[in-house]
mmCIF file of C-alpha atoms in Angstrom:
data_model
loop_
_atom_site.group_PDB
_atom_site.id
_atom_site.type_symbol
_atom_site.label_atom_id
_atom_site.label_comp_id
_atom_site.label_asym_id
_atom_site.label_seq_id
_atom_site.Cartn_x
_atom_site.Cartn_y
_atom_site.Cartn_z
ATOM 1 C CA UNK A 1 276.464 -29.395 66.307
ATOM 2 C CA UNK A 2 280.037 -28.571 65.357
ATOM 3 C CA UNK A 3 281.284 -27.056 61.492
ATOM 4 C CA UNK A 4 277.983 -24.457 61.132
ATOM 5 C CA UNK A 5 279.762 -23.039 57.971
ATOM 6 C CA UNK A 6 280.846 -26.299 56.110
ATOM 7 C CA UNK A 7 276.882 -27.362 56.522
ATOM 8 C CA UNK A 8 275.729 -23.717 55.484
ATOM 9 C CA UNK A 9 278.512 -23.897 52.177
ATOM 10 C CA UNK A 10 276.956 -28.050 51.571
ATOM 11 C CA UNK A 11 273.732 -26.701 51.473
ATOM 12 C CA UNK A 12 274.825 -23.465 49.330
ATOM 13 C CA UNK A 13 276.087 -26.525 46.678
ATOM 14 C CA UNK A 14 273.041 -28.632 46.620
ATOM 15 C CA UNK A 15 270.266 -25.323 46.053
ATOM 16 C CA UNK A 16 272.398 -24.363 43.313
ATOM 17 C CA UNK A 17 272.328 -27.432 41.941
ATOM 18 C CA UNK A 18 269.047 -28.267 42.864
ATOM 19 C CA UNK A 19 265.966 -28.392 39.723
ATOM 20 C CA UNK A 20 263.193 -28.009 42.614
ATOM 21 C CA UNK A 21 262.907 -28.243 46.066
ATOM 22 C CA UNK A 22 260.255 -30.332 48.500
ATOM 23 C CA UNK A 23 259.659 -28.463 51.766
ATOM 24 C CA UNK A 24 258.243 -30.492 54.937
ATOM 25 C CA UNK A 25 257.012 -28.134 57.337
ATOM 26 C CA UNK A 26 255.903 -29.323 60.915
ATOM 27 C CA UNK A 27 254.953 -27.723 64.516
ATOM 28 C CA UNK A 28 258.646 -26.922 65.156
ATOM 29 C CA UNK A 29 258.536 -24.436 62.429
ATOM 30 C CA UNK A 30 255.495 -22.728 63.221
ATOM 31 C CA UNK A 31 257.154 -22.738 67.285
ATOM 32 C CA UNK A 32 259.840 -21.087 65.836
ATOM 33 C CA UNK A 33 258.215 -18.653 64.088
ATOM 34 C CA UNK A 34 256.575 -17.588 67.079
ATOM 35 C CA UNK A 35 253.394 -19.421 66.958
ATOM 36 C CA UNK A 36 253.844 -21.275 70.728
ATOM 37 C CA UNK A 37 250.500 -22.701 72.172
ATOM 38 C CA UNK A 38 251.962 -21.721 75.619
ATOM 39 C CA UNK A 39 253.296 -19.138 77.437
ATOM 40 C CA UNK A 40 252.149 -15.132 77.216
ATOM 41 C CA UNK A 41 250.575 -15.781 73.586
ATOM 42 C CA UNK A 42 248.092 -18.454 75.464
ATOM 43 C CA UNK A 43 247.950 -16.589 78.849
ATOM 44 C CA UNK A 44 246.943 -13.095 77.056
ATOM 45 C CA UNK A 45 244.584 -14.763 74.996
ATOM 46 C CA UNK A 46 243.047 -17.178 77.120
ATOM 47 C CA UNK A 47 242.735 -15.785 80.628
ATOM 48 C CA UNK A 48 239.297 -16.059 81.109
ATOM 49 C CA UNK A 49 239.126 -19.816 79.976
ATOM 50 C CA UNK A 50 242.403 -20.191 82.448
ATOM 51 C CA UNK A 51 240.403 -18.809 85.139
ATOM 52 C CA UNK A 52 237.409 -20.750 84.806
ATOM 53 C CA UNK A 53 238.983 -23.700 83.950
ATOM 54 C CA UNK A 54 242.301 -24.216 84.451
ATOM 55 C CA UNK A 55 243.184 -25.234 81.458
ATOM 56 C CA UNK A 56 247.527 -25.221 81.240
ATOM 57 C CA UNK A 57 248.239 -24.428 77.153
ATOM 58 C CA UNK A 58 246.626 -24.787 73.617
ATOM 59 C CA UNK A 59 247.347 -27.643 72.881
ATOM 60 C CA UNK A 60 245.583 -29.486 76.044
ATOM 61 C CA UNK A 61 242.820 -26.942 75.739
ATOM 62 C CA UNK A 62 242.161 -28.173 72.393
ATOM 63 C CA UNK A 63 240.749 -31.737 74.430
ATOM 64 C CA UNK A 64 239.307 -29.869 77.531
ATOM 65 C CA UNK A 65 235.734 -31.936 77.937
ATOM 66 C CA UNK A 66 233.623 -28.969 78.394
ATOM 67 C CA UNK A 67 230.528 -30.232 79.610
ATOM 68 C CA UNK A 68 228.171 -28.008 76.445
ATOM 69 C CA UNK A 69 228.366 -27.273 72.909
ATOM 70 C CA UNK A 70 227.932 -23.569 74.137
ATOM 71 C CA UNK A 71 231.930 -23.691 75.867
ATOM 72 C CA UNK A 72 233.359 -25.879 73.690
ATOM 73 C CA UNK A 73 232.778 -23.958 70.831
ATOM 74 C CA UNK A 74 233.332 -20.909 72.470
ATOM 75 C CA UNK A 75 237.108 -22.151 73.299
ATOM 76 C CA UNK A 76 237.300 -23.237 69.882
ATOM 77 C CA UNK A 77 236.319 -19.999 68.680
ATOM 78 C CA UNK A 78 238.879 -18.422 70.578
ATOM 79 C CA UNK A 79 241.639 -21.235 69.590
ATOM 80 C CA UNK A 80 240.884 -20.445 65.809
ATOM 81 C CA UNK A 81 241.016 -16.822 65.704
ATOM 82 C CA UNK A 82 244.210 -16.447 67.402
ATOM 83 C CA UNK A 83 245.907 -19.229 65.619
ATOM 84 C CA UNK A 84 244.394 -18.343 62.076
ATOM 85 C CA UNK A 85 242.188 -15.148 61.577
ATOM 86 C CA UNK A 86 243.725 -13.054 63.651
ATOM 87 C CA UNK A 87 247.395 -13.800 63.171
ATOM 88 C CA UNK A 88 249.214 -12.077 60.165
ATOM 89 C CA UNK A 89 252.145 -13.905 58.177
ATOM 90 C CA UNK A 90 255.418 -14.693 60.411
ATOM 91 C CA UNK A 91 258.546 -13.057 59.353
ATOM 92 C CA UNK A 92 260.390 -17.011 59.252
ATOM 93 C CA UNK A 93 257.777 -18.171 56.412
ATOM 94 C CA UNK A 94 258.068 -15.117 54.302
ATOM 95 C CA UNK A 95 262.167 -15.408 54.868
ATOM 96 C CA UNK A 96 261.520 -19.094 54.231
ATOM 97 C CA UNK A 97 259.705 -18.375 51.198
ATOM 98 C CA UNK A 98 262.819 -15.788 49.822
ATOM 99 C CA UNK A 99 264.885 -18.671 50.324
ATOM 100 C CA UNK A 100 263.082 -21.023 47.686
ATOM 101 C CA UNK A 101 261.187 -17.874 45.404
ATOM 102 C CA UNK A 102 263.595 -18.724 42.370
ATOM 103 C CA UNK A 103 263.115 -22.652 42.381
ATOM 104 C CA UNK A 104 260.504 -24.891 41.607
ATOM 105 C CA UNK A 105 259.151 -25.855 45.113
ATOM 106 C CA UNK A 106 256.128 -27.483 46.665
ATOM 107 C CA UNK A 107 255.091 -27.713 50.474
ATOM 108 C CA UNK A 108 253.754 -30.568 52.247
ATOM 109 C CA UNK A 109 252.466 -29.485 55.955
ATOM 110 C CA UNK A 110 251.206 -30.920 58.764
ATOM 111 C CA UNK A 111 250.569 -27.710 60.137
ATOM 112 C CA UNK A 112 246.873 -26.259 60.170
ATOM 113 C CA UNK A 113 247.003 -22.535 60.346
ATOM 114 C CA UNK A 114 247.854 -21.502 56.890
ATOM 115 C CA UNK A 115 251.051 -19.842 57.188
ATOM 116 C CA UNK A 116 252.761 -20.899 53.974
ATOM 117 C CA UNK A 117 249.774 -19.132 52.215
ATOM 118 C CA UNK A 118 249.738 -16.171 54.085
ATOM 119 C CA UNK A 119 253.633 -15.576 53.320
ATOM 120 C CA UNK A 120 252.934 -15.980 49.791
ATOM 121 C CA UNK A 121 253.454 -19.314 49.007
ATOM 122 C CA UNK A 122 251.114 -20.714 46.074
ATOM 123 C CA UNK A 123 247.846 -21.977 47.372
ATOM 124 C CA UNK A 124 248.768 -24.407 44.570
ATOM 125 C CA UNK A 125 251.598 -25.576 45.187
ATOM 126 C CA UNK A 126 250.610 -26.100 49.162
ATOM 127 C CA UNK A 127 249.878 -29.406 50.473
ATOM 128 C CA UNK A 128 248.116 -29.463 53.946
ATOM 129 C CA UNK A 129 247.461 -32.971 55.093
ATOM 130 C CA UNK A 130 245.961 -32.560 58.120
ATOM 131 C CA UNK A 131 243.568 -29.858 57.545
ATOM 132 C CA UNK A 132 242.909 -26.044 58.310
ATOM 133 C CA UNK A 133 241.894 -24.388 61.341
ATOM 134 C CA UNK A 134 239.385 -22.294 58.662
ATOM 135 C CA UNK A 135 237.036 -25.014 58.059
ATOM 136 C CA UNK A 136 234.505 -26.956 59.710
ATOM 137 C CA UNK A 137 233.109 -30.336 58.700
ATOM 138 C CA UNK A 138 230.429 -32.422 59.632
ATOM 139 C CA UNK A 139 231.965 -34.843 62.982
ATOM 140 C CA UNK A 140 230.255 -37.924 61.573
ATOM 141 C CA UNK A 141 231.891 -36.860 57.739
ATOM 142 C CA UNK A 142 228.507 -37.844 56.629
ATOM 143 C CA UNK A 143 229.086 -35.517 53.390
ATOM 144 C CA UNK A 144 233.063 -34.839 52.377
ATOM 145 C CA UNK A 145 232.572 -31.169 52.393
ATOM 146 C CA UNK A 146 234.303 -28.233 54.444
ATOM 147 C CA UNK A 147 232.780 -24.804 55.399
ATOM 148 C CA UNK A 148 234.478 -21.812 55.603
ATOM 149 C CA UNK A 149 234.498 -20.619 59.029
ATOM 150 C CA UNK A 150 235.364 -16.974 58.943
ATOM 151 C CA UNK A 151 232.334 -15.175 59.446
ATOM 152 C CA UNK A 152 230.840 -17.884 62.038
ATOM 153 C CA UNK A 153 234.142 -17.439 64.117
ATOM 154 C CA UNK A 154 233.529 -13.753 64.006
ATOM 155 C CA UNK A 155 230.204 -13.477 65.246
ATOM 156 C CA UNK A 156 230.950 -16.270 68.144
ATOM 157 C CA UNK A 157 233.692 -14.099 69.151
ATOM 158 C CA UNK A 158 231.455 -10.942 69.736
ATOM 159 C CA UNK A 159 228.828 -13.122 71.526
ATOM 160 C CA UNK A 160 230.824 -14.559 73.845
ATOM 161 C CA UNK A 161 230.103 -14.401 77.462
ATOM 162 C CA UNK A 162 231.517 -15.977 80.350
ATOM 163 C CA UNK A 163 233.117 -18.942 78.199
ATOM 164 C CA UNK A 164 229.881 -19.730 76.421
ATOM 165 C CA UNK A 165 228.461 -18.738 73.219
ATOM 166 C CA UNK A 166 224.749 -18.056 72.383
ATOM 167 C CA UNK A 167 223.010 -22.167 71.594
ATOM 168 C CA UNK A 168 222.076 -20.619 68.550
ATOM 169 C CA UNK A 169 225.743 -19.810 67.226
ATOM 170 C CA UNK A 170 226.459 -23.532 68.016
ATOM 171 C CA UNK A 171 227.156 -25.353 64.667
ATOM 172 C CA UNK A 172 224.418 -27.912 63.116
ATOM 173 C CA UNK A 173 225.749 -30.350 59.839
ATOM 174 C CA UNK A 174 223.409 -28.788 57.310
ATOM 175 C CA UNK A 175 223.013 -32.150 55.934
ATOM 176 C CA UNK A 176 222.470 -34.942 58.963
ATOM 177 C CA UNK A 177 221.698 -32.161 61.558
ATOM 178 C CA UNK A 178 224.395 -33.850 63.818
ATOM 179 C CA UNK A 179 227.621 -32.189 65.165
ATOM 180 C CA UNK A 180 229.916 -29.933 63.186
ATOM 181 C CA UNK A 181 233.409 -29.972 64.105
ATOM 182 C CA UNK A 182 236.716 -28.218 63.053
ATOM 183 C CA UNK A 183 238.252 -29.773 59.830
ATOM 184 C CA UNK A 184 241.617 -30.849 61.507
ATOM 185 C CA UNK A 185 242.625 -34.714 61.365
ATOM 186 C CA UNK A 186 241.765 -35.784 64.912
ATOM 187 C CA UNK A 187 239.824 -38.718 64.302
ATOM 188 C CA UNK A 188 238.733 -41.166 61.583
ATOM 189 C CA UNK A 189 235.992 -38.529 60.446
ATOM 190 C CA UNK A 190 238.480 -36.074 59.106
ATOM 191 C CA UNK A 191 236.713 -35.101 55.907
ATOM 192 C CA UNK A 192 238.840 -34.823 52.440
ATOM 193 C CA UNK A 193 237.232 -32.661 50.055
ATOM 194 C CA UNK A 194 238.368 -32.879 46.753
ATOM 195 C CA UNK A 195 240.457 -29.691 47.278
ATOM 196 C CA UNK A 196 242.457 -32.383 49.553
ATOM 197 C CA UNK A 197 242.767 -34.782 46.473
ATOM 198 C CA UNK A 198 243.484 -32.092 44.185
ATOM 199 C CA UNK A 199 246.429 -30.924 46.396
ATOM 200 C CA UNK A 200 247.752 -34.189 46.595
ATOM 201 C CA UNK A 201 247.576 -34.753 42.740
ATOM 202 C CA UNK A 202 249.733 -31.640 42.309
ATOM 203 C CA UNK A 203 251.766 -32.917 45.010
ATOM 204 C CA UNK A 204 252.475 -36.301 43.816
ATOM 205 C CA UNK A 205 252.790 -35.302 39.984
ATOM 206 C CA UNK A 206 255.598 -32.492 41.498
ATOM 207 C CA UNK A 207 257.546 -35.278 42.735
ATOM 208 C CA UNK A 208 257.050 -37.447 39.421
ATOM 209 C CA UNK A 209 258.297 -34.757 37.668
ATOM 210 C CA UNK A 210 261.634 -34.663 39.470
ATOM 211 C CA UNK A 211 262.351 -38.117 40.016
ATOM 212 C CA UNK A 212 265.925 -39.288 39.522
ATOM 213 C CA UNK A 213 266.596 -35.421 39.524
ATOM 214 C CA UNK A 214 268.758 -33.209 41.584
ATOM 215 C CA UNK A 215 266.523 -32.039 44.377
ATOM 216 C CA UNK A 216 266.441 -30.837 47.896
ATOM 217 C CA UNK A 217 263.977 -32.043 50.575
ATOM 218 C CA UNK A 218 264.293 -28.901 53.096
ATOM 219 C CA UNK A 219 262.416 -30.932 56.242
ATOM 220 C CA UNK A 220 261.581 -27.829 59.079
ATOM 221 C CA UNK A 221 260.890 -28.955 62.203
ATOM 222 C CA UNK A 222 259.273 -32.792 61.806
ATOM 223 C CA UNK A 223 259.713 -34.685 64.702
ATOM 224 C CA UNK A 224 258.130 -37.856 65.442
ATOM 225 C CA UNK A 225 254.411 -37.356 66.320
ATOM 226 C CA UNK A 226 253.026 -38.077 62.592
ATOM 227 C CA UNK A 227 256.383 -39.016 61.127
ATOM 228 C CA UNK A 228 254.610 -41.048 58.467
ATOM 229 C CA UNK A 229 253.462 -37.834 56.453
ATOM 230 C CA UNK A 230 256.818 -35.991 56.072
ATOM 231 C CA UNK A 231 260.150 -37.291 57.766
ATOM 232 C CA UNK A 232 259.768 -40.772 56.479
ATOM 233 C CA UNK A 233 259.019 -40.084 53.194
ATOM 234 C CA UNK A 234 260.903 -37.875 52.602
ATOM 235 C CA UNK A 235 263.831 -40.543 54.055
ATOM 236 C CA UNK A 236 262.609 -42.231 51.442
ATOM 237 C CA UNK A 237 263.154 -40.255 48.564
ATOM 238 C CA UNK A 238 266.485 -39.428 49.883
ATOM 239 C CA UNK A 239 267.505 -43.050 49.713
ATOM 240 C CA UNK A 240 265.788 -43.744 46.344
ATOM 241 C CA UNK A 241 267.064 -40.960 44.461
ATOM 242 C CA UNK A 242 270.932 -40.722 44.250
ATOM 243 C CA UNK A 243 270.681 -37.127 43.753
ATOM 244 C CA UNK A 244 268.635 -36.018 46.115
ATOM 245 C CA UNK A 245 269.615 -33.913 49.594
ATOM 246 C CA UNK A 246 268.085 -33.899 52.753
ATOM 247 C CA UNK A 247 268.234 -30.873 54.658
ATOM 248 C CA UNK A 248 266.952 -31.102 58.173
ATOM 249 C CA UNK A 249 266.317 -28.370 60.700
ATOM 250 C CA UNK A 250 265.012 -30.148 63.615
ATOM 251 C CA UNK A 251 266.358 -28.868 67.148
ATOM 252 C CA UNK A 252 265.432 -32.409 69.470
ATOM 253 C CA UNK A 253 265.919 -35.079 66.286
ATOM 254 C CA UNK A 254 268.457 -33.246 63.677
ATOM 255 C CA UNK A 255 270.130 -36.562 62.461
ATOM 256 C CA UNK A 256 268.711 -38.730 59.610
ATOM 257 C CA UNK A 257 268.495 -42.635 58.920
ATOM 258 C CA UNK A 258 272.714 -44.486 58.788
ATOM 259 C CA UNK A 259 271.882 -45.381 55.351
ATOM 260 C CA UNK A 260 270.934 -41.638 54.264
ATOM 261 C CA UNK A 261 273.915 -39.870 56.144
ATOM 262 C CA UNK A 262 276.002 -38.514 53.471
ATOM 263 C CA UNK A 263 272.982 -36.981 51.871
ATOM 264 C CA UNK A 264 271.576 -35.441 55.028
ATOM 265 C CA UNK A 265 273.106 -31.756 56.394
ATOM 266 C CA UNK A 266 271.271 -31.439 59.733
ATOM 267 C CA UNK A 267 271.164 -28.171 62.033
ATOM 268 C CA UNK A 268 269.771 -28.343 65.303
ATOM 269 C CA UNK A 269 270.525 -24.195 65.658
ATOM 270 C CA UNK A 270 267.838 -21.431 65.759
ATOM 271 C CA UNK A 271 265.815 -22.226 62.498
ATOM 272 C CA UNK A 272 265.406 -18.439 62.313
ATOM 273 C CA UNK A 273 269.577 -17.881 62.477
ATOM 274 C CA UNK A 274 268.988 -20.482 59.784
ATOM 275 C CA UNK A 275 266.773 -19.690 57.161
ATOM 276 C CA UNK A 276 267.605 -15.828 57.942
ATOM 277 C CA UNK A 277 271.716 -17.306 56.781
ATOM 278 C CA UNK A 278 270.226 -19.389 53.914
ATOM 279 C CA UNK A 279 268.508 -16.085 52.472
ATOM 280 C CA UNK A 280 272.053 -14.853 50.741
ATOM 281 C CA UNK A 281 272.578 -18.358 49.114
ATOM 282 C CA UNK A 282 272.038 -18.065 45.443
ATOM 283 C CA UNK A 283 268.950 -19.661 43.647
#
């Protein structure tokens, strides 16, 4: 994309201007902050379960059909502590988050490993629609409760042998006895606790509050694999409200809708050269 610096000094205007600020984050921000489900970061964690079964990223992993509870959760085990436990805040949310500190903001993510929150963002004022790699869940979603995971995920670690964990590590639904399975919106059991509908209460009643104001949808990395949670609506908003920017870093789909155009500053560049340059903009 040509004219960097106009875009940069457009989206300088609209922050100042701005009374609060809706950030969209989706895999391409967490893939540019360094959290890749391929590559060394899966081949130095995964070797074993590479070996044994031949399994090509994270992602794919993530669907393997291991033939016993005993691997499966052992690969999930794995899966979650590198992508949550064991993986400290990124330096592109906490520059993210220095770019917003001094406005009224609230995230909406799609993304499942609690990185806003570990750069400092307001559990509050965090939105994540399609769960958290920190939680299990019955599979059925006979009960709409989640269960913290840490400690579980820490002893299957240590008891891990050849790609299998002990049958007594392997997760039982404390109330049906059936299946447990990771809270993460895979199927039409996802379970949403009402720490889901109280996150979406603050959500909705954030943009209520700034309807028909001057605001800035910053959209960070959304392509088109759930576009219905993030880059439609907030198409949508753009389009309704008159005084509202969109401001879309998306390397593969940068543009916006016709309609939206003049309200849309799109980089397909580095997000990191990005947020790193809109840092020094003024709150």
């Amino acid at each position: 994309m040509i004219d960097y610096e106009k875009r940069m000094q457009r989206v300088c205007a609209v922050l100042a201007m701005a009374e609060g600020v809706l950030i969209g984050g989706g895999a391409g921000l967490s893939s540019a902050a360094g959290l890749t489900y391929s590559g060394p970061r899966f081949t130095n964690n995964f070797a074993d379960f590479i070996e044994k079964y031949g399994v090509k990223d994270m992602y794919s992993a993530s669907f393997y059909r291991f033939q016993t509870p005993e691997e499966l959760w052992a690969h999930w085990a794995r899966h979650i502590d590198v992508n949550r436990f064991a993986q400290g805040p990124t330096e592109l949310y906490k520059d993210l988050l220095s770019c917003v500190r001094d406005k009224p903001h609230f995230v909406i993510t799609t993304n499942v490993e609690s990185q806003f929150e570990k750069a400092g963002f307001a559990k509050e004022c965090i939105f994540e629609v399609q769960g958290n790699y920190a939680y299990l869940q019955c599979a059925k979603a006979c009960h709409e409760k989640r269960y913290y995971n840490e400690a579980v995920i820490s002893e299957m670690l240590a008891s891990t042998v050849d790609c299998r964990i002990p049958k007594s590590l392997v997760p039982v639904c404390p109330v049906c006895g059936g299946e447990m399975d990771v809270n993460l919106r895979h199927n039409e059991h996802f379970v949403q606790d009402s720490s889901w509908y109280d996150s979406r209460e603050r959500f909705n009643a954030f943009l209520d509050k700034l309807e028909g104001k001057p605001i800035v949808c910053l959209e960070l990395g959304v392509g088109f694999n759930t576009p219905g949670i993030i880059r439609y609506p907030f198409e949508k908003i753009i389009h309704q409200n008159k005084k509202a920017t969109l401001v879309r870093l998306n390397r593969d789909d940068p543009q916006g809708l016709p309609e939206n155009e003049k309200r849309t500053i799109s980089f397909d560049e580095d997000m990191s050269i990005v947020i790193d340059d809109l840092q020094g903009i003024p709150a």
